[in-house]
mmCIF file of C-alpha atoms and ligand atoms in Angstrom:
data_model
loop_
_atom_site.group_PDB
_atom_site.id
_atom_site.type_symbol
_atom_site.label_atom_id
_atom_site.label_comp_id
_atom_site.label_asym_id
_atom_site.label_seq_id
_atom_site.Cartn_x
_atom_site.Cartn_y
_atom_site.Cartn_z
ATOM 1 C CA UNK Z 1 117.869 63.705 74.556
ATOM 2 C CA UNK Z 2 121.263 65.257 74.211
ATOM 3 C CA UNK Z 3 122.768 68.526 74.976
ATOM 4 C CA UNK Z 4 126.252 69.367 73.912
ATOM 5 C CA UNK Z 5 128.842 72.126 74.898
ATOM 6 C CA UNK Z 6 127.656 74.990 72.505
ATOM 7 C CA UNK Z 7 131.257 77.270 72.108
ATOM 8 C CA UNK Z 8 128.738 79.277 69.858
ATOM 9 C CA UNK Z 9 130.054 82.943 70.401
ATOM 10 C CA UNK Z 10 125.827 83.819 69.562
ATOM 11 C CA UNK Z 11 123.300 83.762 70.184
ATOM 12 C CA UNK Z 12 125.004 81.566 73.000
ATOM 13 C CA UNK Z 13 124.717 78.816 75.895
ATOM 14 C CA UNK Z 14 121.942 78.947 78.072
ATOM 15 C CA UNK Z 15 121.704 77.199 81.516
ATOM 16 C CA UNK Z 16 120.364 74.439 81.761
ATOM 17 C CA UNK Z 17 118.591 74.887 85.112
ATOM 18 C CA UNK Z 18 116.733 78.438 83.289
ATOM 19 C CA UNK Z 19 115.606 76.515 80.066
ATOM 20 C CA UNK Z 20 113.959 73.820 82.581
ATOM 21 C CA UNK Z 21 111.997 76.481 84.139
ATOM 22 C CA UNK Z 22 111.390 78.157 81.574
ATOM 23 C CA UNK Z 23 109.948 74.646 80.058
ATOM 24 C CA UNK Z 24 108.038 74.236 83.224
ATOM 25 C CA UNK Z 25 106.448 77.590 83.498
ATOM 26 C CA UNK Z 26 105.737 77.629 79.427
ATOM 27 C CA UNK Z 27 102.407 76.799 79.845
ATOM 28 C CA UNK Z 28 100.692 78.524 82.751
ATOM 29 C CA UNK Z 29 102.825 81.429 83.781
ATOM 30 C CA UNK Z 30 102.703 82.006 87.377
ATOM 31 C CA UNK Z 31 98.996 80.703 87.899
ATOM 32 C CA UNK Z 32 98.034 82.919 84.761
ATOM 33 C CA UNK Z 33 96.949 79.934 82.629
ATOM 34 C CA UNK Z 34 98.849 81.417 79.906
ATOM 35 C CA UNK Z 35 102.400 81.925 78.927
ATOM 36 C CA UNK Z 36 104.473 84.437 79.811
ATOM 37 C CA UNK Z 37 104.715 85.335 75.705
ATOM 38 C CA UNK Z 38 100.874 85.873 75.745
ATOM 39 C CA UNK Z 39 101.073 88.503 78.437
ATOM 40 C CA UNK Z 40 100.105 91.691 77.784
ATOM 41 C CA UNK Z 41 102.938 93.723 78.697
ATOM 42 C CA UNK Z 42 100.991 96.357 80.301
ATOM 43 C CA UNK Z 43 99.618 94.093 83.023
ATOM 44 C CA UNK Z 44 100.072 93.400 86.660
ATOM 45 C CA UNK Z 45 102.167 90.425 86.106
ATOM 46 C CA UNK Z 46 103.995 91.199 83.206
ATOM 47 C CA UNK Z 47 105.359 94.593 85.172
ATOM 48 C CA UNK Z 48 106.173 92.888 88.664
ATOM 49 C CA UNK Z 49 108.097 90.227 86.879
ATOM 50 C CA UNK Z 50 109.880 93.120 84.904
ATOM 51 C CA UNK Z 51 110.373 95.176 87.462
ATOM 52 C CA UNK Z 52 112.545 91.743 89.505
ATOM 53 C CA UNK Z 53 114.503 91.766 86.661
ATOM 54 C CA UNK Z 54 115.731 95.271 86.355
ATOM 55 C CA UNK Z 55 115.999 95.162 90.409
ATOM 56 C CA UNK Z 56 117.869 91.615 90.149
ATOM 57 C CA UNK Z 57 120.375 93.357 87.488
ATOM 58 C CA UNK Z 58 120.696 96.601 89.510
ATOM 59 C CA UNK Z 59 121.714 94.670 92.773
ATOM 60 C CA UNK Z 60 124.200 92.117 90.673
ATOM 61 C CA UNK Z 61 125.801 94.779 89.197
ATOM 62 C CA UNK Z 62 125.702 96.596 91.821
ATOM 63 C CA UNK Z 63 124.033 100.141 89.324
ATOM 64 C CA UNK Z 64 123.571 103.421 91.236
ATOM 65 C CA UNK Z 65 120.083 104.935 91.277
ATOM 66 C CA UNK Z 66 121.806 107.866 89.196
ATOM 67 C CA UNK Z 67 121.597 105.407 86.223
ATOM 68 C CA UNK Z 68 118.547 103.907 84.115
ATOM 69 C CA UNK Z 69 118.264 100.680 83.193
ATOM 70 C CA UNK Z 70 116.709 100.348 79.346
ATOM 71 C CA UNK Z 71 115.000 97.177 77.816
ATOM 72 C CA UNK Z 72 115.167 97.692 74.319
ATOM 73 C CA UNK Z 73 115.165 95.557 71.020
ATOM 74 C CA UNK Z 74 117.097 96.111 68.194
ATOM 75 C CA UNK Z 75 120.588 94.733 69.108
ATOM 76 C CA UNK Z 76 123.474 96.051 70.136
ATOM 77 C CA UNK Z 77 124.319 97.233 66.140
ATOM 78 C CA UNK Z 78 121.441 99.447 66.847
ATOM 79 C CA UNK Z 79 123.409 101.426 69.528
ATOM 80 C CA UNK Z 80 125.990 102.103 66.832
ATOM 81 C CA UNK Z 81 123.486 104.307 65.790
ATOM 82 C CA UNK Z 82 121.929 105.439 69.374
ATOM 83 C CA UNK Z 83 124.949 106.750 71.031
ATOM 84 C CA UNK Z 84 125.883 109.186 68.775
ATOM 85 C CA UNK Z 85 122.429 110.394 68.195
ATOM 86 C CA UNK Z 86 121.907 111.174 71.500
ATOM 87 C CA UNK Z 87 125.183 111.952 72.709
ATOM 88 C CA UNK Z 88 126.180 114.316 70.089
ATOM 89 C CA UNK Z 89 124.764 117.801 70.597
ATOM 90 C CA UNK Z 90 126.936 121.049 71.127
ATOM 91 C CA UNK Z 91 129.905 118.411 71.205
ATOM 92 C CA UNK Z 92 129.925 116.758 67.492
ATOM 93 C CA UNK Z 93 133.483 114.927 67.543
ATOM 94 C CA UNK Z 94 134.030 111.873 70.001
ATOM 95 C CA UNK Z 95 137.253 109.469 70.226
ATOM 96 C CA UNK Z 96 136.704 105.716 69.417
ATOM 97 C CA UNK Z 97 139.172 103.133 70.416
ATOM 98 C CA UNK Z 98 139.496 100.584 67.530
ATOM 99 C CA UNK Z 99 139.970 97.074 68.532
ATOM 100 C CA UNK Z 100 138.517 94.909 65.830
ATOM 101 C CA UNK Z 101 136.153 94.464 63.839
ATOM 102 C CA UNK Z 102 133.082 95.665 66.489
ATOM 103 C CA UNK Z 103 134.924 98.685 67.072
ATOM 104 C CA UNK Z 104 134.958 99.731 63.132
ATOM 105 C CA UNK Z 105 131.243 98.672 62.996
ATOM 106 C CA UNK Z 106 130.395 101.176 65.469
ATOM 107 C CA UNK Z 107 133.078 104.076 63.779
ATOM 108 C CA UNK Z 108 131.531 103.566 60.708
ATOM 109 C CA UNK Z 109 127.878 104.456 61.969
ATOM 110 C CA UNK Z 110 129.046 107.385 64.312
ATOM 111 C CA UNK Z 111 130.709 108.992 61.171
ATOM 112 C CA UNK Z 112 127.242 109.455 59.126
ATOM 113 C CA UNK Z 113 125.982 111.506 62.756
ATOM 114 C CA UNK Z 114 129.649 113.611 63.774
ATOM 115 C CA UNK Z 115 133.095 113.623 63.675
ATOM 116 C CA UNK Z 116 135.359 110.344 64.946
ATOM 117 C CA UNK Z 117 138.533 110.912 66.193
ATOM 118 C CA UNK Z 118 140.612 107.554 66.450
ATOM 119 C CA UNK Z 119 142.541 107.810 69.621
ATOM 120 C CA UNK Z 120 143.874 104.184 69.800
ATOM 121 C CA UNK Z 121 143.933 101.395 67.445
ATOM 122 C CA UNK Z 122 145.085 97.497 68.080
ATOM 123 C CA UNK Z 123 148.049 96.972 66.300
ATOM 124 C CA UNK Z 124 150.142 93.837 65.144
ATOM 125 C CA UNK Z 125 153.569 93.069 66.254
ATOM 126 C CA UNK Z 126 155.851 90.253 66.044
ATOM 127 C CA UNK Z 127 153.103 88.381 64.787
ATOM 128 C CA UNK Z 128 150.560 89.271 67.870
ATOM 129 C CA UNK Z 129 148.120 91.664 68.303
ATOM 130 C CA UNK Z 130 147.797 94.253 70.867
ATOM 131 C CA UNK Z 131 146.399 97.440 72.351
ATOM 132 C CA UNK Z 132 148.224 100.541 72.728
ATOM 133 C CA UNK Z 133 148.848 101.370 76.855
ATOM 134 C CA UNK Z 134 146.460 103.819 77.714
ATOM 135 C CA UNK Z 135 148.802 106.187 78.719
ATOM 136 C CA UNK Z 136 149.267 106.385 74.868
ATOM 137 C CA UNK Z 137 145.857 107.150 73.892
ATOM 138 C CA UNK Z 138 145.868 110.109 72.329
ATOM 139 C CA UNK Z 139 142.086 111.443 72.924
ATOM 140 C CA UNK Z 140 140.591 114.386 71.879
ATOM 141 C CA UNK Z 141 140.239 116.585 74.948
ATOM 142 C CA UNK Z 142 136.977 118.569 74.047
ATOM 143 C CA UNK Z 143 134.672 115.301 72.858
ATOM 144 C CA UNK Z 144 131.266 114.565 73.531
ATOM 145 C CA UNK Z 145 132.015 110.987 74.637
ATOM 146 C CA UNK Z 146 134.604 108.130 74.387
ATOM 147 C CA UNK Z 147 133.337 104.852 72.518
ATOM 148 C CA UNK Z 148 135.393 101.322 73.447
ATOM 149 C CA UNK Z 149 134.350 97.993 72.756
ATOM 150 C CA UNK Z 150 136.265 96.057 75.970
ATOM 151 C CA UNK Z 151 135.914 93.065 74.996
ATOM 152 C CA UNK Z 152 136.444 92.368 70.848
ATOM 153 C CA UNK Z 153 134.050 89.169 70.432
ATOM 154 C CA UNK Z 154 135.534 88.030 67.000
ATOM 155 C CA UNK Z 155 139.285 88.457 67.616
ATOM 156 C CA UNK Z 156 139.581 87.747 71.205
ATOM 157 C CA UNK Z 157 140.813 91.169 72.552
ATOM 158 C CA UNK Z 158 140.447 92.615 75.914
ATOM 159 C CA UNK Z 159 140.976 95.420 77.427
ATOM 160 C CA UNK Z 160 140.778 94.670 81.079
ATOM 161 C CA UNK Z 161 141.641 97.814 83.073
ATOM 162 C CA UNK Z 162 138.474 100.686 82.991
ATOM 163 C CA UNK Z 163 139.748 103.515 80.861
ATOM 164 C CA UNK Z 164 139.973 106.613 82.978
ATOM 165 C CA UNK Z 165 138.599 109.603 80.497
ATOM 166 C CA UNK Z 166 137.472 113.089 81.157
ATOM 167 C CA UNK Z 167 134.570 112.803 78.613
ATOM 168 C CA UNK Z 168 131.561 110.098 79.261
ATOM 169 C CA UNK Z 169 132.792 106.643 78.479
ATOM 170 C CA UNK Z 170 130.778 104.474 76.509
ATOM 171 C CA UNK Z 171 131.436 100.704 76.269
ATOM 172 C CA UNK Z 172 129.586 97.802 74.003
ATOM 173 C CA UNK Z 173 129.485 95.429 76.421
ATOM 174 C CA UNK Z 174 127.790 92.640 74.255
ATOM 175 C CA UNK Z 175 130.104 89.944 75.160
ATOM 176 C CA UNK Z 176 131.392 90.814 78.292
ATOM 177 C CA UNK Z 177 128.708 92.224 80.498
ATOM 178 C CA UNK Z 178 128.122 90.308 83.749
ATOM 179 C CA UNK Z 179 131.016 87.911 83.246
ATOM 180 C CA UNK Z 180 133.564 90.358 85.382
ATOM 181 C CA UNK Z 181 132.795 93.228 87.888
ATOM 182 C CA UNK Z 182 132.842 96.369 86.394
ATOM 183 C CA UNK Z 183 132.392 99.831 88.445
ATOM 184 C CA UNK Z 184 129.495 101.147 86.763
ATOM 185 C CA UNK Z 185 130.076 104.684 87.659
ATOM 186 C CA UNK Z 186 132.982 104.798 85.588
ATOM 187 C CA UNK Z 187 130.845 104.924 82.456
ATOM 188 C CA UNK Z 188 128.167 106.799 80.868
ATOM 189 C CA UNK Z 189 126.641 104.537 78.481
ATOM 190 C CA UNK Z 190 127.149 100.587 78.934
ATOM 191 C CA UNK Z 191 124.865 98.760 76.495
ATOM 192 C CA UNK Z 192 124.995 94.768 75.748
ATOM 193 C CA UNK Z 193 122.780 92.423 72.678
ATOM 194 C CA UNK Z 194 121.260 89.967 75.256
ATOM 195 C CA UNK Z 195 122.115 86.871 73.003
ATOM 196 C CA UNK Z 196 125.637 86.296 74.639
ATOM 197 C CA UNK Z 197 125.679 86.521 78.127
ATOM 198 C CA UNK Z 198 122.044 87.338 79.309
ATOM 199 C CA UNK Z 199 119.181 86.183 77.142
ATOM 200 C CA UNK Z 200 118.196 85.068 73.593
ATOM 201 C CA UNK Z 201 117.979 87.487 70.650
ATOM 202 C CA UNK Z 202 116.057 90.519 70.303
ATOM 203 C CA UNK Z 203 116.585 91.957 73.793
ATOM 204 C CA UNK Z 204 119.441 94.607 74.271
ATOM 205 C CA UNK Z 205 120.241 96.060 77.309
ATOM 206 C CA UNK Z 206 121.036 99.831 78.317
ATOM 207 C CA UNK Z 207 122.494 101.332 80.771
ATOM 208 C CA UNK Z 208 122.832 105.404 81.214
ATOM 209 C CA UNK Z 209 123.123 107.602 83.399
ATOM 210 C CA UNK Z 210 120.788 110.436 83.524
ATOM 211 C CA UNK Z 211 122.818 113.580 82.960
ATOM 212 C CA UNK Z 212 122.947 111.756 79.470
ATOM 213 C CA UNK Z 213 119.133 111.534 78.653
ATOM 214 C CA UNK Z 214 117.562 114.651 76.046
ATOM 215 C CA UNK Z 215 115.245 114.862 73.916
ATOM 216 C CA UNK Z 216 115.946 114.939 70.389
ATOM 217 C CA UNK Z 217 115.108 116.624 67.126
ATOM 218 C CA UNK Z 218 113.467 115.236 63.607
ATOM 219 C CA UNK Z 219 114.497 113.925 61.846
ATOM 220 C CA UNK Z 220 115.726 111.357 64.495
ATOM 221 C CA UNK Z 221 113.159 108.516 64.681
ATOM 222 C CA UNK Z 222 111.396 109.278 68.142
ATOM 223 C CA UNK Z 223 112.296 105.164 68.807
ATOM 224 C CA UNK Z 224 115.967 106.454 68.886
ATOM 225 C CA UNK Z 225 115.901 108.656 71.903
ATOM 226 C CA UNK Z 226 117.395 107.398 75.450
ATOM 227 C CA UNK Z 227 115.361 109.827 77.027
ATOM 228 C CA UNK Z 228 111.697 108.375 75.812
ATOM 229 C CA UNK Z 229 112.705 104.681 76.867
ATOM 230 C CA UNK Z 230 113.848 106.366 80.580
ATOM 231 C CA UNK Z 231 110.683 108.534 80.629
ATOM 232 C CA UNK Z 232 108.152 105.536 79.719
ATOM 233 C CA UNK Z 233 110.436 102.322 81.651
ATOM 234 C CA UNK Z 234 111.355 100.820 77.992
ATOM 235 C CA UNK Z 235 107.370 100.565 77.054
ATOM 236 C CA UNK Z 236 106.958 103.035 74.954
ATOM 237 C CA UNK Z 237 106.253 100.273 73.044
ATOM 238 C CA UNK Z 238 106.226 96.449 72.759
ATOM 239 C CA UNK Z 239 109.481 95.592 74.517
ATOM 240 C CA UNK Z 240 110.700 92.236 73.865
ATOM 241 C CA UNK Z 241 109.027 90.434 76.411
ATOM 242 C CA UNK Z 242 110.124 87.050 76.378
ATOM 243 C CA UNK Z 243 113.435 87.309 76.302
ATOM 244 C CA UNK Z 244 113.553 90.095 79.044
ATOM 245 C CA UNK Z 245 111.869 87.145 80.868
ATOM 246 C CA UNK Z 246 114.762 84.993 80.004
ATOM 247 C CA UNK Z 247 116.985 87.588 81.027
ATOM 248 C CA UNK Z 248 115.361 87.663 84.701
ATOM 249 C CA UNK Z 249 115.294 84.150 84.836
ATOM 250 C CA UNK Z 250 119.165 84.279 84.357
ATOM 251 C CA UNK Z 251 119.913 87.182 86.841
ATOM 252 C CA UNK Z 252 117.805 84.775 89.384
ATOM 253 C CA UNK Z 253 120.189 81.993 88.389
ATOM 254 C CA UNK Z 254 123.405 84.199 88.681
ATOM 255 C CA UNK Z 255 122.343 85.818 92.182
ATOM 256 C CA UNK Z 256 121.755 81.990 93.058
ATOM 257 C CA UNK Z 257 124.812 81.150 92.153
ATOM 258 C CA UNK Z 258 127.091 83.608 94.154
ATOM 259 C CA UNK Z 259 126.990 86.784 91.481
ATOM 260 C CA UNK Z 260 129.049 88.161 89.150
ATOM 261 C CA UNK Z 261 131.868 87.882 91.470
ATOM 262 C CA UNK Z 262 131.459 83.816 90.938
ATOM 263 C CA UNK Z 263 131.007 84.182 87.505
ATOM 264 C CA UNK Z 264 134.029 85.936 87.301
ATOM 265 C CA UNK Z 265 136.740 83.799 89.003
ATOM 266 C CA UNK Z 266 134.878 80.844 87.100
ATOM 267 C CA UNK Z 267 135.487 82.796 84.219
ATOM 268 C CA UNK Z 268 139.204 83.307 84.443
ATOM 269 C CA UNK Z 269 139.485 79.440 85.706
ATOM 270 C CA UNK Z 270 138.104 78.409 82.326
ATOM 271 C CA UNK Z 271 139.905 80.751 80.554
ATOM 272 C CA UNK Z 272 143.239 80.210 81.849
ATOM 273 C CA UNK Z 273 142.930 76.694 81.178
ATOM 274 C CA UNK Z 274 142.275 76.888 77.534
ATOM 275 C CA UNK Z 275 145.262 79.541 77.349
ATOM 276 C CA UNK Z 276 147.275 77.024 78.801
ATOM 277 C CA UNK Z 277 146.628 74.056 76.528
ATOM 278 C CA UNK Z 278 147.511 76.353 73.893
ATOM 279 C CA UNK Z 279 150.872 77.314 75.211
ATOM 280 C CA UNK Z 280 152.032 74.443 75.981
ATOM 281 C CA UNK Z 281 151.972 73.107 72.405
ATOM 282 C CA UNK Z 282 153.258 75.757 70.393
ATOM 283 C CA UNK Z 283 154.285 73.800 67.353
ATOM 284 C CA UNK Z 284 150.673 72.946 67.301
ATOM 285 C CA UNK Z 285 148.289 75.611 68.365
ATOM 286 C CA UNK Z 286 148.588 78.964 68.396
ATOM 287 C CA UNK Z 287 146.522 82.378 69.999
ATOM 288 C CA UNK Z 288 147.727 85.479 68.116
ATOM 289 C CA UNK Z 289 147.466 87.909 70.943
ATOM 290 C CA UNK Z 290 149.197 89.785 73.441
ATOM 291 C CA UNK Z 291 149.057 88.001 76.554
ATOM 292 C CA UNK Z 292 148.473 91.227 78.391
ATOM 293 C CA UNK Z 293 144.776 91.477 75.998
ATOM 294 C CA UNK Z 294 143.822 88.083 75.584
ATOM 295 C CA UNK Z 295 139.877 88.064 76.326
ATOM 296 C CA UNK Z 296 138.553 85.680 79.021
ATOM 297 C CA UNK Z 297 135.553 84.895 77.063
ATOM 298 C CA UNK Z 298 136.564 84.506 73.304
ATOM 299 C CA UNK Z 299 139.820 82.157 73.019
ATOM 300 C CA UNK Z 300 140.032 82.268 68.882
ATOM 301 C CA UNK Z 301 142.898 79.897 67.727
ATOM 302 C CA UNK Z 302 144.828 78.609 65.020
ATOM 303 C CA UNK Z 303 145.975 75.145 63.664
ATOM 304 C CA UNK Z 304 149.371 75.514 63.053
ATOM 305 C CA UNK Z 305 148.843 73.020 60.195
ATOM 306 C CA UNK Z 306 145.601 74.683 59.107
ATOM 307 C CA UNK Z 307 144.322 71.354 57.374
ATOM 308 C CA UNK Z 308 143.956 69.785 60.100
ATOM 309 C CA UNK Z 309 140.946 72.770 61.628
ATOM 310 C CA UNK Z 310 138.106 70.854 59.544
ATOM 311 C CA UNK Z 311 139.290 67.185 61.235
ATOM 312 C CA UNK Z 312 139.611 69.070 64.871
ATOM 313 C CA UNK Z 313 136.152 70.487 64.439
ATOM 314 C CA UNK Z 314 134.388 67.425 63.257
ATOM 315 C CA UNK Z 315 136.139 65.096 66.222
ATOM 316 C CA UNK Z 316 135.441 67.621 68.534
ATOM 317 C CA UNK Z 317 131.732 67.638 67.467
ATOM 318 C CA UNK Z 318 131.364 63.734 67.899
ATOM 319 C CA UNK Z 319 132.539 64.497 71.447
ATOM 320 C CA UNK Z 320 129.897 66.838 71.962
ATOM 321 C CA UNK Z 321 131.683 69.642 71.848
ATOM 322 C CA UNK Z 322 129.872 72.026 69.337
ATOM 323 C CA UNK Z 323 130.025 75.273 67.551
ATOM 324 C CA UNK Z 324 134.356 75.889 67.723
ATOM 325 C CA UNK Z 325 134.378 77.296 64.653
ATOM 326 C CA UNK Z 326 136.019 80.461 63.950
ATOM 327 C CA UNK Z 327 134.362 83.750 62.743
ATOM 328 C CA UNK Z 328 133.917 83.004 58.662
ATOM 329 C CA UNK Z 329 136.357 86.240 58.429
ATOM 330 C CA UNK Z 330 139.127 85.170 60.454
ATOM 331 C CA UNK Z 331 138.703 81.074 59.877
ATOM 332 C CA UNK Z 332 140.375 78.577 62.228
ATOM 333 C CA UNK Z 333 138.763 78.127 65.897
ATOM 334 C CA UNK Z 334 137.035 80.378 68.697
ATOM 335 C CA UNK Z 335 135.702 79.026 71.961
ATOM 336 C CA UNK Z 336 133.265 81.510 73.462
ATOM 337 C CA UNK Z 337 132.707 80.359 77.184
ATOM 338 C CA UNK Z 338 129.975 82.954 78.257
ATOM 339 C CA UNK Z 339 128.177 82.241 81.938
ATOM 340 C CA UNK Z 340 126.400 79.428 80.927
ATOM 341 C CA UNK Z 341 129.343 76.973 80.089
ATOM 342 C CA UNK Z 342 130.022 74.787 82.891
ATOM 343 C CA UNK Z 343 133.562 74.129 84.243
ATOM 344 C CA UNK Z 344 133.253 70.630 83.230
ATOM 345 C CA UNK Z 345 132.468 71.746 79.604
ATOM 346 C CA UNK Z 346 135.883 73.605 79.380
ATOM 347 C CA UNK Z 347 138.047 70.602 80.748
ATOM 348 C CA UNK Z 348 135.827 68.602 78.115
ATOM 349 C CA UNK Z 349 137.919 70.940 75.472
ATOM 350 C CA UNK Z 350 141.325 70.926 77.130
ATOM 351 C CA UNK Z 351 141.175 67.578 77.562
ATOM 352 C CA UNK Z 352 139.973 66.931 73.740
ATOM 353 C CA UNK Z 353 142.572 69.594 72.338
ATOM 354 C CA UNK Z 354 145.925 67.711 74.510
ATOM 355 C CA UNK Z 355 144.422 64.244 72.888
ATOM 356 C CA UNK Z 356 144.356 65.889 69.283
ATOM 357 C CA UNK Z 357 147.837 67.403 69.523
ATOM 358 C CA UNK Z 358 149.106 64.416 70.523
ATOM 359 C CA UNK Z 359 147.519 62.397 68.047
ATOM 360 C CA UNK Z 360 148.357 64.798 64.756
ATOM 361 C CA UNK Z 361 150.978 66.855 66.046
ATOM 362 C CA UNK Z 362 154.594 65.497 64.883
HETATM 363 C C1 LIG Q 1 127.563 90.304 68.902
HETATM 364 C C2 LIG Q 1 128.115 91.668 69.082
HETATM 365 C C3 LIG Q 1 127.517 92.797 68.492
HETATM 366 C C4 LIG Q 1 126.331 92.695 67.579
HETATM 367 O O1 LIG Q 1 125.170 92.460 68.262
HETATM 368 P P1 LIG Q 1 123.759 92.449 67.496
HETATM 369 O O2 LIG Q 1 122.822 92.236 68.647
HETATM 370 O O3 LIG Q 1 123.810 91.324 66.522
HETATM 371 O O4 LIG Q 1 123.582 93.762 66.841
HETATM 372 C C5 LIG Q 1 128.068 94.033 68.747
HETATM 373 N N1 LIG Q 1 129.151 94.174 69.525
HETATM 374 C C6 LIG Q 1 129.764 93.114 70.111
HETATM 375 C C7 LIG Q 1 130.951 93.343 70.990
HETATM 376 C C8 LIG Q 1 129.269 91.834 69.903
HETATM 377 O O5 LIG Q 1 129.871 90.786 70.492
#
């Protein structure tokens, strides 16, 4: 058996110590003599294990009791649609921050619900991209919320300081969530797809605070209201029960570990690392963003002599280091280095990317 460094930006790296137990425990579940995926979800078992996991994410992230904790399915695209439904009511115009290409995903569904009002867009300059200083924000004083995606998952792009708003803030925190400490009472709305950071596919995570929750109106499918998943603990219907499984297991594994606050000096370790491999051979590689909003998580990068990307990936795949290539719209290379990818993984690439300069560069 082999198992390589998976860069995949998602669905993403899993630990290795939760896929053994979750191997072990396949099974018989917990003395069950089934597996955990032929659980009714309604059961005894199923809802204690459930329950640890909300209470495992609550405690790492440290969530006041003033906030709910959702288990839906659906993905985080389906918040796109979620957020303005239920946050729009006497208020129909929020501000969007628009970072990439998540960011315009998200603008684009808001629009068919109420009124977007861009109040900050990245821009390029001098050949790197970069986010306006908050102070320059120009938000729209009367809105129902403000929508920011801190962490831009395709491009690289971070916005690392909390915004500081007078209207709720709402953040897609697909790629980012549990990888840095966040103060959760900053925000209204945090939501995150599981299949970066926390789980497989098909589980996304919520979190709201309750002055947010109502009920709303048909036509709205009743599936779309924050309010129903609060009022029934996200089983209103069939949540996605295995991979809000996985999701405990990994909470278990982060807690373990030293929490978030572990994860997150890790993260900048790693990070910082690949950031300086790149800058130290600028004739060879090069990261087209602002130093002051370079993401932690997503390092995309360019061959400066862009034939060479197919030979870099191919090498770097024979030394087990998988999945580095960049989104199909923006080409070249992207390391995603959620949680899950070890220290040793992330030297792996530095060290492979100083051998392949030196070997093609001039
Ligand atoms: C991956 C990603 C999404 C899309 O998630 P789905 O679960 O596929 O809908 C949205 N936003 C960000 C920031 C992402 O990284």
């Amino acid at each position: 058996m082999k198992r390589v460094f998976n860069f995949g930006a998602g669905p993403a790296m899993l630990p290795e110590e939760v896929l053994r137990q979750a191997q072990s425990e396949m099974l018989d579940w917990h003395g069950t003599g089934m597996s955990i995926m032929e659980l009714g979800h309604r059961g005894e078992h199923f809802k204690k294990m459930a329950e640890q996991a909300e209470a495992d994410l609550r405690e790492l992230m440290m969530i006041p009791d003033s906030y709910r904790v959702l288990f839906l399915s659906g993905g985080a695209s389906t918040q796109f649609a979620m957020v303005p439904l239920n946050l729009f009511h006497d208020k129909k115009i929020a501000n969007y921050i628009d970072t990439g290409i998540w960011s315009k995903k998200a603008i684009t569904e808001a629009k068919r619900y109420g009124q977007v009002h861009i109040a900050a867009q990245s821009y390029l300059e001098n050949g790197v991209w970069r986010v306006p200083e908050e102070s320059a924000w120009n938000l729209h004083a009367d809105a129902a919320y403000v929508h920011f995606t801190p962490n831009e998952t395709i491009e690289g792009i971070e916005i690392h300081a909390t915004p500081q708003t007078g209207s709720p803030l709402v953040a897609d925190m697909t790629s980012v969530m549990l990888s840095k400490i966040i103060d959760v009472n900053h925000y209204g709305v945090i939501y995150a797809g599981a299949q970066k950071n926390i789980s497989h596919a098909g589980l996304t995570i919520v979190i709201i605070h309750e002055d947010l929750l109502r009920e709303l109106m048909p036509p709205v499918p009743t599936l779309y209201s924050y309010q129903l998943h609060a009022d029934n603990h996200s089983f209103y219907n069939t949540p996605p029960t295995y991979a809000w499984y996985m999701a405990g297991l990994v909470f278990a594994w982060m807690k373990q570990k030293g929490g978030v606050t572990f994860f997150a000096e890790s993260n900048q370790r790693k990070s910082k690392l690949l950031y300086q491999v790149i800058d130290q051979h600028p004739a060879f590689y090069k990261n087209a963003i602002h130093p002051s909003c370079r993401s932690t998580i997503n390092i995309p990068f360019n061959l400066k002599n862009d034939d060479l990307t197919t030979l870099f990936l191919e090498e770097a795949a024979k030394n087990n280091l998988s999945n580095l290539k960049g989104h199909r719209l923006l080409g070249g290379v992207r390391a995603s280095i959620y949680n899950a990818m070890p220290e040793s993984g992330v030297l792996a690439l530095a060290d492979f990317m100083r051998y392949f300069a030196k070997k093609y560069g001039s």
